[in-house]
XYZ file of C-alpha atoms in Angstrom:
588
model
C -11.263 2.223 -24.466
C -13.776 0.405 -26.654
C -14.753 -3.115 -25.700
C -16.212 -5.821 -27.941
C -16.875 -9.492 -27.326
C -15.806 -12.176 -29.779
C -18.589 -13.581 -31.997
C -21.276 -11.406 -30.389
C -23.750 -10.089 -32.994
C -23.895 -6.313 -32.595
C -26.183 -3.927 -34.407
C -24.117 -2.520 -37.268
C -24.821 1.107 -36.321
C -23.310 0.564 -32.864
C -19.910 -0.665 -34.028
C -19.347 0.465 -37.614
C -17.029 3.326 -36.549
C -15.365 1.281 -33.831
C -14.379 -1.396 -36.347
C -13.247 0.984 -39.053
C -10.242 -0.567 -40.781
C -11.056 -4.162 -39.953
C -12.574 -6.401 -42.585
C -16.131 -6.915 -41.344
C -19.375 -7.770 -43.103
C -22.962 -7.194 -42.102
C -25.411 -10.063 -42.253
C -28.953 -9.803 -43.608
C -30.182 -8.565 -40.214
C -27.677 -5.660 -40.200
C -25.645 -7.391 -37.506
C -21.850 -7.455 -37.223
C -19.778 -9.961 -35.269
C -16.005 -10.043 -34.846
C -14.267 -13.391 -34.999
C -10.988 -12.009 -33.677
C -9.623 -11.644 -30.154
C -7.022 -9.056 -29.262
C -6.103 -5.388 -29.507
C -6.711 -2.832 -32.222
C -5.913 0.894 -32.222
C -8.360 2.803 -34.393
C -6.899 6.158 -35.580
C -10.294 7.316 -36.847
C -11.794 7.464 -33.348
C -8.375 7.968 -31.690
C -9.062 5.165 -29.265
C -8.115 1.539 -28.750
C -10.483 -1.364 -29.235
C -10.229 -4.619 -27.335
C -12.017 -7.715 -28.547
C -12.222 -10.058 -25.569
C -12.979 -13.814 -25.631
C -16.574 -15.027 -25.575
C -15.771 -16.942 -22.383
C -16.792 -13.730 -20.606
C -20.379 -14.396 -21.691
C -22.745 -16.781 -19.981
C -24.956 -19.156 -21.935
C -28.143 -17.330 -23.122
C -30.982 -17.597 -20.606
C -33.706 -16.005 -22.816
C -33.842 -12.952 -20.562
C -34.905 -10.879 -23.572
C -35.342 -11.174 -27.335
C -31.694 -10.323 -27.982
C -30.158 -12.488 -25.267
C -26.911 -13.886 -26.667
C -25.334 -14.061 -23.242
C -24.430 -11.409 -20.699
C -21.006 -10.296 -19.420
C -20.683 -11.233 -15.736
C -24.241 -12.540 -16.062
C -25.706 -9.006 -15.921
C -24.351 -6.667 -18.640
C -25.376 -6.749 -22.267
C -22.220 -6.327 -24.387
C -23.783 -3.346 -26.202
C -23.665 -1.441 -22.915
C -19.904 -1.982 -22.588
C -18.759 -0.748 -25.998
C -17.735 2.603 -24.480
C -16.173 1.068 -21.413
C -14.942 4.305 -19.852
C -18.522 5.594 -19.736
C -20.214 2.282 -18.945
C -22.226 1.948 -15.751
C -20.349 -0.969 -14.244
C -18.897 -1.508 -10.812
C -15.383 -0.191 -10.223
C -13.797 -3.593 -9.561
C -15.397 -4.993 -12.737
C -14.025 -2.173 -14.866
C -10.584 -2.643 -13.323
C -10.838 -6.364 -14.050
C -11.648 -5.773 -17.733
C -8.648 -3.463 -18.188
C -6.307 -6.002 -16.592
C -7.934 -8.944 -18.380
C -7.177 -7.236 -21.692
C -3.479 -7.158 -20.761
C -3.459 -10.873 -19.981
C -5.155 -11.686 -23.298
C -2.578 -9.627 -25.180
C 0.230 -11.364 -23.331
C -1.199 -14.838 -24.038
C -1.379 -14.066 -27.772
C 2.261 -12.937 -27.703
C 3.345 -16.168 -25.988
C 1.330 -18.266 -28.449
C 2.781 -16.410 -31.417
C 6.356 -16.859 -30.180
C 5.826 -20.584 -29.565
C 4.045 -21.076 -32.916
C 5.865 -18.596 -35.130
C 4.622 -20.271 -38.343
C 0.969 -19.975 -37.373
C -1.429 -18.249 -39.743
C -3.990 -17.034 -37.216
C -2.115 -14.161 -35.519
C -2.128 -10.765 -37.235
C 0.240 -8.119 -35.947
C 1.189 -4.548 -36.724
C 3.072 -2.481 -34.160
C 3.865 1.236 -34.015
C 7.639 1.266 -33.692
C 7.945 4.445 -31.652
C 5.915 7.068 -29.885
C 6.413 10.784 -30.189
C 4.803 14.178 -30.038
C 1.736 13.556 -32.154
C -1.841 14.219 -31.137
C -3.154 12.662 -27.954
C -5.050 9.432 -27.748
C -8.503 9.868 -26.323
C -7.828 7.234 -23.661
C -4.884 5.045 -22.809
C -5.349 1.571 -21.457
C -3.050 -0.244 -19.095
C -1.766 -2.212 -22.083
C -0.983 0.998 -23.994
C 1.082 2.234 -21.085
C 2.915 -1.058 -20.543
C 3.885 -1.342 -24.203
C 5.026 2.279 -24.251
C 7.155 1.743 -21.129
C 8.807 -1.323 -22.661
C 9.502 0.523 -25.932
C 10.971 3.475 -24.027
C 13.361 1.132 -22.226
C 14.548 -0.388 -25.506
C 15.013 2.943 -27.279
C 16.742 4.939 -24.537
C 19.521 2.722 -23.219
C 22.126 5.460 -23.687
C 20.049 7.860 -21.540
C 20.062 5.437 -18.614
C 23.797 4.769 -18.997
C 24.551 8.502 -18.993
C 22.476 9.106 -15.851
C 24.088 6.155 -14.072
C 27.622 7.370 -14.837
C 26.772 10.918 -13.823
C 25.256 9.795 -10.519
C 28.218 7.696 -9.444
C 31.045 9.775 -10.929
C 32.081 11.245 -7.542
C 30.080 9.143 -5.164
C 33.075 7.489 -3.449
C 35.525 10.437 -3.480
C 36.861 11.496 -0.076
C 35.815 14.870 1.332
C 39.225 15.910 2.684
C 38.113 19.060 4.472
C 35.539 17.178 6.556
C 37.898 14.218 7.055
C 40.714 16.434 8.449
C 38.427 18.544 10.626
C 36.214 15.779 11.962
C 38.367 12.666 12.447
C 41.679 11.789 14.038
C 44.716 10.548 12.162
C 47.422 8.017 12.934
C 50.912 9.260 12.058
C 53.035 6.609 10.452
C 56.459 7.837 9.640
C 55.892 11.432 8.567
C 52.483 10.836 6.880
C 49.064 11.025 8.608
C 46.715 8.122 7.910
C 42.982 8.679 8.405
C 41.242 5.457 9.458
C 37.658 6.765 8.962
C 37.653 9.073 5.919
C 34.414 10.907 5.104
C 32.977 10.327 1.626
C 31.184 13.052 -0.242
C 27.505 12.997 0.536
C 25.285 11.504 -2.086
C 22.905 14.328 -2.916
C 19.287 13.644 -3.873
C 19.166 13.085 -7.613
C 15.704 13.384 -9.038
C 16.724 11.791 -12.338
C 17.836 8.735 -10.360
C 14.563 8.626 -8.406
C 12.504 8.792 -11.578
C 14.562 6.032 -13.180
C 14.241 3.861 -10.057
C 10.463 4.296 -10.225
C 10.551 3.457 -13.940
C 12.572 0.258 -13.542
C 10.496 -0.732 -10.501
C 7.415 -0.469 -12.723
C 9.067 -2.708 -15.338
C 10.020 -5.177 -12.614
C 6.416 -5.218 -11.370
C 5.102 -5.694 -14.922
C 7.516 -8.601 -15.459
C 6.454 -10.330 -12.243
C 2.751 -9.615 -12.667
C 2.180 -10.079 -16.400
C 5.323 -11.753 -17.757
C 6.467 -8.834 -19.973
C 10.233 -9.186 -19.651
C 12.498 -6.126 -19.889
C 16.228 -5.623 -19.470
C 16.875 -3.817 -16.186
C 20.492 -2.595 -15.755
C 22.497 -3.029 -12.567
C 23.240 0.021 -10.498
C 19.737 1.070 -9.515
C 18.250 -0.170 -6.256
C 14.652 -1.009 -7.080
C 11.672 -0.410 -4.837
C 10.787 -3.561 -2.902
C 7.549 -5.383 -3.856
C 5.853 -4.513 -0.550
C 6.828 -0.868 -0.826
C 5.747 -0.758 -4.476
C 2.207 -1.694 -3.430
C 2.082 1.740 -1.753
C 2.953 3.312 -5.095
C 0.191 1.324 -6.797
C -2.302 2.435 -4.158
C -1.776 6.161 -4.698
C 1.651 7.104 -3.375
C 3.163 6.778 -6.871
C 1.012 9.570 -8.276
C 1.624 11.808 -5.253
C 5.388 11.357 -5.353
C 5.583 11.936 -9.112
C 3.582 15.157 -8.762
C 6.048 16.327 -6.086
C 9.053 15.929 -8.391
C 7.358 16.838 -11.673
C 9.044 20.205 -12.235
C 12.550 18.905 -11.563
C 12.908 17.735 -15.175
C 13.891 19.798 -18.171
C 15.094 17.386 -20.854
C 12.509 16.070 -23.299
C 13.458 12.459 -22.510
C 13.016 12.918 -18.762
C 9.688 14.664 -19.251
C 8.523 11.852 -21.514
C 9.618 9.273 -18.932
C 7.722 11.138 -16.214
C 4.596 11.105 -18.404
C 4.802 7.340 -18.867
C 5.390 6.599 -15.196
C 2.527 8.848 -14.135
C 0.243 7.223 -16.709
C 1.015 3.818 -15.263
C -0.252 4.910 -11.857
C -3.144 6.855 -13.311
C -4.495 5.285 -16.506
C -6.765 8.261 -17.222
C -3.771 10.545 -17.755
C -3.255 11.665 -21.354
C -0.043 10.530 -23.035
C 1.279 12.011 -26.256
C 1.730 9.206 -28.778
C 1.843 8.897 -32.550
C -1.687 8.117 -33.719
C -1.544 8.544 -37.481
C -1.414 4.802 -38.054
C -3.193 1.770 -36.682
C -1.679 -0.784 -34.329
C -3.063 -4.236 -33.705
C -2.393 -7.688 -32.369
C -5.305 -9.937 -33.237
C -5.818 -13.679 -33.363
C -8.440 -15.407 -35.442
C -9.863 -18.677 -34.084
C -9.044 -18.055 -30.433
C -10.116 -21.624 -29.634
C -6.750 -22.669 -31.107
C -4.971 -20.488 -28.544
C -7.127 -21.921 -25.746
C -6.300 -25.443 -26.890
C -2.591 -24.555 -26.918
C -2.888 -23.149 -23.392
C -4.450 -26.359 -22.065
C -2.046 -28.587 -23.987
C 0.938 -26.695 -22.574
C -0.390 -27.219 -19.058
C -1.589 -30.851 -19.068
C -0.486 -32.808 -22.163
C 2.511 -34.924 -23.173
C 4.527 -33.764 -26.178
C 6.058 -37.129 -27.144
C 2.892 -39.076 -28.003
C 3.391 -41.723 -30.749
C 1.483 -41.351 -33.999
C -1.737 -43.314 -33.875
C -2.687 -42.179 -30.376
C -2.985 -38.432 -30.797
C -2.824 -38.236 -34.583
C -5.128 -41.160 -35.270
C -5.245 -43.323 -38.373
C -8.735 -42.173 -39.406
C -7.584 -38.558 -39.511
C -8.919 -37.526 -36.111
C -6.687 -35.398 -33.911
C -6.927 -35.656 -30.127
C -6.471 -32.321 -28.360
C -4.695 -33.600 -25.233
C -3.127 -36.960 -24.523
C -0.909 -38.255 -21.755
C -0.141 -41.397 -19.776
C -0.630 -41.331 -16.027
C -1.398 -43.509 -13.027
C -4.404 -45.804 -13.526
C -7.666 -45.424 -11.639
C -8.053 -48.790 -9.896
C -4.707 -49.272 -8.170
C -2.488 -46.745 -6.421
C 0.794 -48.498 -7.056
C 3.234 -46.419 -9.080
C 5.070 -48.970 -11.231
C 3.614 -50.436 -14.456
C 0.192 -49.059 -13.657
C -0.274 -46.227 -16.145
C -3.196 -45.814 -18.472
C -4.009 -43.411 -21.309
C -5.797 -40.147 -20.505
C -7.732 -38.485 -23.340
C -8.789 -34.832 -23.096
C -10.640 -32.481 -25.416
C -10.693 -28.691 -25.056
C -14.075 -27.011 -25.402
C -13.930 -23.256 -25.845
C -17.488 -22.212 -25.072
C -19.468 -19.582 -23.251
C -19.816 -20.097 -19.501
C -22.105 -23.018 -18.687
C -22.231 -24.526 -22.184
C -22.301 -28.260 -22.849
C -20.644 -30.195 -25.699
C -22.987 -31.191 -28.489
C -23.850 -34.761 -29.450
C -21.262 -34.673 -32.223
C -18.471 -33.801 -29.799
C -19.510 -36.579 -27.418
C -19.606 -39.145 -30.236
C -16.209 -38.013 -31.505
C -14.695 -38.282 -28.024
C -15.864 -41.881 -27.696
C -14.390 -42.598 -31.134
C -11.026 -41.297 -29.885
C -11.106 -43.860 -27.063
C -12.083 -46.746 -29.388
C -9.185 -45.888 -31.696
C -6.796 -45.816 -28.732
C -7.993 -49.243 -27.538
C -7.476 -50.729 -30.995
C -4.017 -49.135 -31.298
C -3.075 -50.734 -27.989
C -4.491 -54.142 -28.928
C -2.498 -54.123 -32.155
C 0.713 -53.957 -30.117
C -0.034 -57.330 -28.548
C -2.008 -59.058 -31.325
C 0.541 -58.426 -34.068
C 3.276 -61.006 -33.570
C 5.576 -59.200 -36.007
C 5.474 -55.948 -34.036
C 8.309 -55.585 -31.546
C 7.151 -54.824 -27.994
C 9.159 -51.994 -26.455
C 9.021 -52.222 -22.656
C 10.923 -48.946 -22.258
C 8.302 -46.915 -24.129
C 5.799 -45.587 -21.591
C 3.016 -45.704 -24.177
C 3.752 -49.171 -25.544
C 4.267 -50.849 -22.182
C 0.639 -50.120 -21.201
C -1.600 -53.147 -21.623
C -5.299 -52.380 -21.524
C -6.619 -55.943 -21.877
C -6.291 -58.539 -19.124
C -5.805 -62.090 -20.486
C -7.151 -63.802 -17.369
C -10.518 -62.058 -17.110
C -10.686 -60.641 -20.651
C -11.579 -57.360 -18.965
C -10.381 -53.939 -20.111
C -8.872 -51.171 -18.056
C -10.824 -47.923 -17.584
C -9.658 -45.137 -19.918
C -10.170 -41.670 -18.419
C -11.851 -39.580 -21.104
C -12.898 -35.986 -20.452
C -13.800 -32.549 -21.767
C -12.095 -29.397 -20.481
C -13.943 -26.107 -20.807
C -13.173 -22.617 -19.537
C -15.140 -20.855 -16.848
C -15.021 -17.541 -15.016
C -16.737 -16.971 -11.697
C -18.529 -13.620 -12.214
C -19.078 -13.187 -8.481
C -15.408 -13.290 -7.475
C -13.473 -12.730 -10.736
C -10.746 -14.664 -8.965
C -7.473 -15.691 -10.576
C -6.999 -18.559 -8.107
C -6.772 -22.147 -9.287
C -10.135 -23.888 -9.434
C -11.131 -27.043 -11.282
C -14.676 -28.289 -10.809
C -16.800 -31.012 -12.320
C -19.266 -29.674 -14.857
C -22.922 -29.801 -13.832
C -23.968 -31.975 -16.777
C -22.183 -35.282 -17.368
C -22.167 -36.848 -20.864
C -23.984 -40.209 -21.154
C -22.138 -43.525 -20.902
C -21.448 -45.329 -24.178
C -21.869 -49.110 -23.787
C -23.253 -52.296 -25.305
C -24.203 -53.963 -22.026
C -25.256 -52.739 -18.619
C -23.190 -53.448 -15.535
C -19.963 -54.168 -17.419
C -17.484 -51.472 -16.442
C -14.416 -53.488 -17.466
C -15.600 -53.890 -21.045
C -13.988 -52.413 -24.153
C -17.363 -51.041 -25.264
C -18.119 -49.327 -21.939
C -16.759 -45.808 -22.234
C -17.306 -42.992 -19.769
C -16.902 -39.254 -20.219
C -16.476 -36.559 -17.620
C -16.473 -32.809 -18.073
C -14.432 -30.281 -16.101
C -14.453 -26.510 -15.932
C -11.086 -24.884 -15.299
C -10.728 -21.308 -14.135
C -9.919 -19.525 -17.377
C -8.287 -16.649 -15.498
C -5.835 -18.924 -13.701
C -4.970 -20.816 -16.889
C -4.575 -17.551 -18.796
C -2.172 -16.033 -16.259
C -0.131 -19.221 -15.932
C 0.267 -19.492 -19.711
C 0.920 -15.781 -20.247
C 3.661 -15.595 -17.619
C 5.411 -18.455 -19.442
C 7.185 -19.706 -16.323
C 8.256 -23.289 -17.025
C 8.549 -24.217 -13.340
C 5.052 -22.966 -12.501
C 3.579 -24.727 -15.527
C 5.207 -28.027 -14.608
C 3.940 -27.752 -11.026
C 0.419 -27.161 -12.325
C 0.681 -30.151 -14.657
C 1.551 -32.420 -11.736
C -1.287 -31.040 -9.621
C -4.005 -31.023 -12.282
C -3.299 -34.597 -13.386
C -3.607 -35.728 -9.786
C -6.853 -33.782 -9.377
C -8.375 -35.191 -12.580
C -7.573 -38.726 -11.451
C -9.134 -38.198 -8.015
C -12.210 -36.609 -9.523
C -12.763 -39.447 -12.010
C -12.294 -41.978 -9.208
C -14.995 -40.186 -7.228
C -17.401 -40.338 -10.179
C -16.822 -44.080 -10.493
C -17.140 -44.684 -6.747
C -20.433 -42.787 -6.800
C -21.846 -45.029 -9.542
C -20.263 -48.420 -8.871
C -19.599 -50.623 -5.863
C -16.020 -51.866 -6.027
C -14.744 -55.051 -4.392
C -11.501 -56.974 -4.312
C -11.637 -60.747 -4.577
C -9.146 -63.586 -4.299
C -9.791 -67.305 -4.738
C -9.767 -69.284 -1.524
C -6.764 -71.598 -1.046
C -8.733 -74.722 -2.020
C -10.212 -73.099 -5.180
C -8.628 -72.829 -8.645
C -9.612 -69.246 -9.413
C -8.572 -69.342 -13.069
C -10.610 -72.484 -13.704
C -13.646 -70.955 -11.998
C -13.466 -67.764 -14.113
C -13.154 -69.833 -17.264
C -16.135 -72.004 -16.348
C -18.306 -69.029 -15.334
C -17.035 -66.640 -17.973
C -20.429 -65.114 -18.837
C -21.232 -64.391 -15.183
C -18.099 -62.315 -14.627
C -17.382 -60.871 -18.103
C -16.841 -57.101 -17.885
C -17.248 -57.142 -14.114
C -13.796 -58.371 -13.076
C -10.330 -57.142 -13.960
C -6.789 -57.839 -12.735
C -5.095 -54.449 -12.175
C -3.000 -55.286 -9.138
C 0.624 -56.304 -8.760
C -0.559 -59.601 -7.262
C -2.388 -61.028 -10.282
C -4.348 -63.447 -8.077
C -6.260 -60.477 -6.651
C -9.039 -59.135 -8.872
C -11.168 -56.019 -8.901
C -14.943 -56.490 -9.083
C -17.132 -53.560 -10.217
C -20.930 -53.670 -9.887
C -23.196 -50.862 -11.032
C -25.359 -49.512 -8.221
C -28.498 -49.391 -10.376
C -28.896 -53.203 -10.258
C -28.619 -54.136 -6.530
C -30.701 -57.349 -6.680
C -28.652 -58.985 -9.435
C -25.455 -57.726 -7.823
C -26.316 -59.463 -4.547
C -26.978 -62.753 -6.328
C -23.556 -62.608 -7.969
C -21.871 -61.662 -4.678
C -23.535 -64.597 -2.900
C -22.268 -66.995 -5.559
C -18.730 -65.606 -5.712
C -18.413 -65.570 -1.928
C -18.576 -69.374 -1.896
C -15.310 -69.602 -3.838
C -13.592 -66.246 -3.266
C -12.873 -63.885 -0.435
C -14.827 -60.828 -1.588
C -14.441 -57.521 0.265
C -15.646 -54.019 -0.545
C -12.721 -51.825 -1.631
C -13.221 -48.390 -3.215
C -10.986 -47.252 -6.050
C -7.612 -46.000 -4.961
C -7.143 -48.377 -2.034
C -4.657 -51.223 -2.081
C -6.291 -54.636 -1.586
C -3.633 -56.793 0.068
C -4.317 -55.730 3.661
C -8.091 -55.819 3.111
C -7.981 -59.380 1.772
C -5.712 -60.532 4.614
C -8.017 -59.038 7.256
C -11.017 -60.764 5.644
C -9.288 -64.156 5.703
C -8.290 -63.734 9.319
C -11.876 -62.822 10.209
C -13.261 -65.831 8.315
C -10.769 -68.266 9.865
C -11.713 -67.131 13.374
C -15.340 -68.150 12.821
């Protein structure tokens, strides 16, 4: 197996044979980079070539003059071109073989869901036969060959199944008469416990059971679905792990010489190759085979959108009037209050397909803030245009960002999503973490969180391996469960960021005070600092930036003369807190 990394600039002499047949150009420095991701069989070198996503690379650390990023933080991609001979740890090599399968599967799912796309290029060898041997066969080669064999040999399986069960339930009369007693009814003996003919070991059946158990494992593990006929009792998942761990090869070697037909021998070859990828399989190699995608960032964006976004977003929010297109958009529970009804806000996400540890550029940050400004204006137009009908049943149009009482604006969660792989664990488990570097706040005034011009950005790294597997398996139930969980996690994480940078209070005018009149008279003192997000509109949220403690205390001292003001972090309901504060004050 040959391994290349997307967009990595290789010396032309190192890859010119490997890329034979693909349209590639050298630059002025005699470098070649491949802008595809996927699988390519090269008949010239009789080997397969995988081009894996650049997310495997870390951000260059200037470790040497040619540092464009290292795989797993320690291998230069040039050293991995001949993967079978590369000096890498066993678990890392195993990971790369399996990772290639997941990438292939994700491209297939994307292509099926976006059949009119113009970025996927595909050519498939329709059948395999008795041609010359491939130099090496990858796990993906074997899986595809197994699936093709299943499609092309249905009559073989039907014949074996009929032959196996043709006399399975016939009574063995000699053993029944000699070994069991009969009840005479009339003049005829009736045998209550007849003896069936013994089911002899059938090696064809065992091989087929192993074959379909492999397909069942491949379907569960990677999402490659195959038709498995009834009539064969498959190996249980726990037992199949023994086959994966070495028993499969041993058992197949034990029954190898029980087969004489060409089809059975071919099936044995494929099953053995699955358990031992180094085994040579005879396949047609006089033509190339490939499944490649150009602009893999589009696939990554589709993966994230499938797993977090809404698909019914009105025009103007995602497809904006100035021509900008938001990657991911959905409505979800707001940040300030935990109540579930009439409390949603817009969430704006942007996929960033980078190397590990990369940060969005200034242009991306500016564009993301522009998305939010366009969304705010779209929302305002719903309520400022008297001719526009207000649809309370539309979850997007019933959201009101601006509060008439305080003239404050709700907080719009705005974030980047980038892919990451932990090179130390190479784990496929779910993991979403806040990125180390946070984009700067966009604002006109300090200490005004509830202001339409105060926009915050966060940045999250998702485990690319987990996202890849979830998307590639294409299980709608699992994807929906992830969507519920990740939206909840994003909300909690953004709340934590805000709680770390702002002190939040709830405030309610004392019984003898006209709160609305006070806010109107002291508008400049509270502008952008107060907002009414709660079901009880008399209770307000007060946000004060922690960087200005002296001015904050002055404002708190003034407000406390007219309002009950109590500290209340985001996500907590204020009613009980306000009541407890009033009871405490009245006892004094």
